[in-house]
Coordinates of N, CA and C in Angstrom, one line a residue:
M1 N -56.4 -21.9 147.6 CA -56.9 -23.2 147.5 C -56.4 -23.9 146.2
I2 N -56.5 -23.1 145.1 CA -56.1 -23.7 143.8 C -54.6 -24.0 143.9
G3 N -53.8 -23.2 144.5 CA -52.4 -23.4 144.6 C -52.1 -24.6 145.4
L4 N -52.8 -24.8 146.5 CA -52.6 -26.0 147.3 C -53.0 -27.3 146.6
A5 N -54.1 -27.2 145.9 CA -54.5 -28.4 145.1 C -53.5 -28.7 144.0
Y6 N -52.9 -27.7 143.4 CA -51.9 -27.9 142.4 C -50.7 -28.6 143.0
I7 N -50.3 -28.2 144.1 CA -49.1 -28.8 144.8 C -49.4 -30.2 145.2
N8 N -50.6 -30.4 145.7 CA -51.0 -31.8 146.2 C -50.9 -32.8 145.1
Q9 N -51.3 -32.4 143.9 CA -51.3 -33.4 142.8 C -50.0 -33.4 142.0
S10 N -49.0 -32.6 142.4 CA -47.8 -32.4 141.6 C -46.9 -33.7 141.8
S11 N -46.1 -33.9 140.8 CA -45.1 -35.0 140.9 C -44.0 -34.7 141.8
E12 N -43.7 -33.4 142.0 CA -42.6 -33.0 142.9 C -42.9 -33.4 144.3
L13 N -44.2 -33.2 144.7 CA -44.6 -33.6 146.1 C -44.5 -35.1 146.2
A14 N -44.9 -35.8 145.2 CA -44.8 -37.3 145.2 C -43.4 -37.8 145.4
E15 N -42.4 -37.1 144.7 CA -41.0 -37.4 144.9 C -40.5 -37.2 146.3
V16 N -40.9 -36.1 146.9 CA -40.5 -35.8 148.3 C -41.1 -36.8 149.3
L17 N -42.3 -37.2 149.0 CA -43.0 -38.2 150.0 C -42.5 -39.6 149.8
N18 N -41.8 -39.9 148.7 CA -41.3 -41.3 148.5 C -42.4 -42.3 148.5
G19 N -43.5 -42.1 147.8 CA -44.5 -43.1 147.7 C -45.6 -43.0 148.8
S20 N -45.4 -42.1 149.8 CA -46.4 -42.0 150.8 C -47.6 -41.3 150.2
G21 N -48.8 -41.4 150.8 CA -50.0 -40.8 150.3 C -50.1 -39.3 150.6
T22 N -50.9 -38.7 149.9 CA -51.1 -37.2 150.1 C -52.5 -36.9 150.7
T23 N -53.1 -37.9 151.3 CA -54.4 -37.8 151.9 C -54.4 -36.7 153.0
I24 N -53.4 -36.6 153.8 CA -53.3 -35.6 154.9 C -53.3 -34.2 154.3
Y25 N -52.6 -34.0 153.2 CA -52.5 -32.7 152.5 C -53.8 -32.3 151.9
W26 N -54.5 -33.3 151.4 CA -55.8 -33.0 150.8 C -56.8 -32.6 151.9
L27 N -56.7 -33.3 153.1 CA -57.6 -33.0 154.2 C -57.3 -31.6 154.7
Q28 N -56.0 -31.2 154.8 CA -55.7 -29.8 155.2 C -56.2 -28.8 154.2
T29 N -56.1 -29.1 152.9 CA -56.6 -28.2 151.9 C -58.1 -28.0 152.0
A30 N -58.8 -29.2 152.3 CA -60.3 -29.1 152.4 C -60.6 -28.3 153.7
A31 N -59.9 -28.5 154.8 CA -60.2 -27.8 156.0 C -60.0 -26.2 155.8
L32 N -59.0 -25.9 155.1 CA -58.7 -24.4 154.8 C -59.8 -23.9 153.9
A33 N -60.3 -24.7 152.9 CA -61.3 -24.3 152.0 C -62.6 -24.1 152.8
A34 N -62.9 -25.0 153.7 CA -64.1 -24.9 154.5 C -64.1 -23.7 155.4
L35 N -62.9 -23.4 156.0 CA -62.8 -22.2 156.8 C -63.0 -21.0 156.0
A36 N -62.5 -20.9 154.8 CA -62.7 -19.8 153.9 C -64.1 -19.6 153.6
V37 N -64.9 -20.7 153.3 CA -66.3 -20.6 153.0 C -67.1 -20.1 154.2
V38 N -66.7 -20.6 155.4 CA -67.4 -20.1 156.6 C -67.2 -18.7 156.9
L39 N -65.9 -18.3 156.8 CA -65.6 -16.9 157.1 C -66.2 -15.9 156.0
T40 N -66.3 -16.4 154.8 CA -66.9 -15.6 153.8 C -68.4 -15.4 154.0
G41 N -69.0 -16.5 154.4 CA -70.4 -16.5 154.8 C -70.7 -15.6 156.0
L42 N -69.9 -15.7 157.0 CA -70.1 -14.8 158.1 C -69.9 -13.3 157.8
F43 N -68.9 -13.1 156.9 CA -68.6 -11.7 156.4 C -69.8 -11.2 155.7
M44 N -70.4 -12.0 154.8 CA -71.5 -11.6 154.0 C -72.7 -11.3 154.9
K45 N -72.9 -12.2 155.9 CA -74.1 -12.0 156.8 C -73.9 -10.7 157.6
E46 N -72.7 -10.5 158.1 CA -72.5 -9.3 158.9 C -72.6 -8.0 158.0
R47 N -72.1 -8.1 156.8 CA -72.2 -7.0 155.9 C -73.7 -6.7 155.6
G48 N -74.5 -7.7 155.4 CA -75.9 -7.5 155.2 C -76.6 -6.9 156.4
S49 N -76.3 -7.4 157.6 CA -77.0 -6.9 158.7 C -76.5 -5.5 159.1
S50 N -75.3 -5.1 158.8 CA -74.8 -3.7 159.0 C -75.5 -2.8 158.1
A51 N -75.8 -3.2 156.9 CA -76.5 -2.4 155.9 C -77.9 -2.1 156.4
Q52 N -78.5 -3.1 157.0 CA -79.9 -2.9 157.6 C -79.8 -2.0 158.7
R53 N -78.8 -2.0 159.5 CA -78.7 -1.1 160.7 C -78.6 0.4 160.2
T54 N -77.9 0.6 159.1 CA -77.7 2.0 158.7 C -79.0 2.5 158.1
L55 N -79.9 1.7 157.6 CA -81.1 2.1 157.0 C -82.1 2.5 158.1
T56 N -82.0 2.0 159.3 CA -83.0 2.3 160.4 C -82.5 3.4 161.3

């Protein structure tokens, strides 16, 4: 995510886009970050519940 954010704010991307906005790129970065958070949360939840199963 840090790499994508760096690219989104870079002057090189601005040159390629010829003055167009980077909003869509920021939305894609935010969507990937949200997906990473959700998957991490689900992983942590499953990891906790599997630990409980092994104790019983």
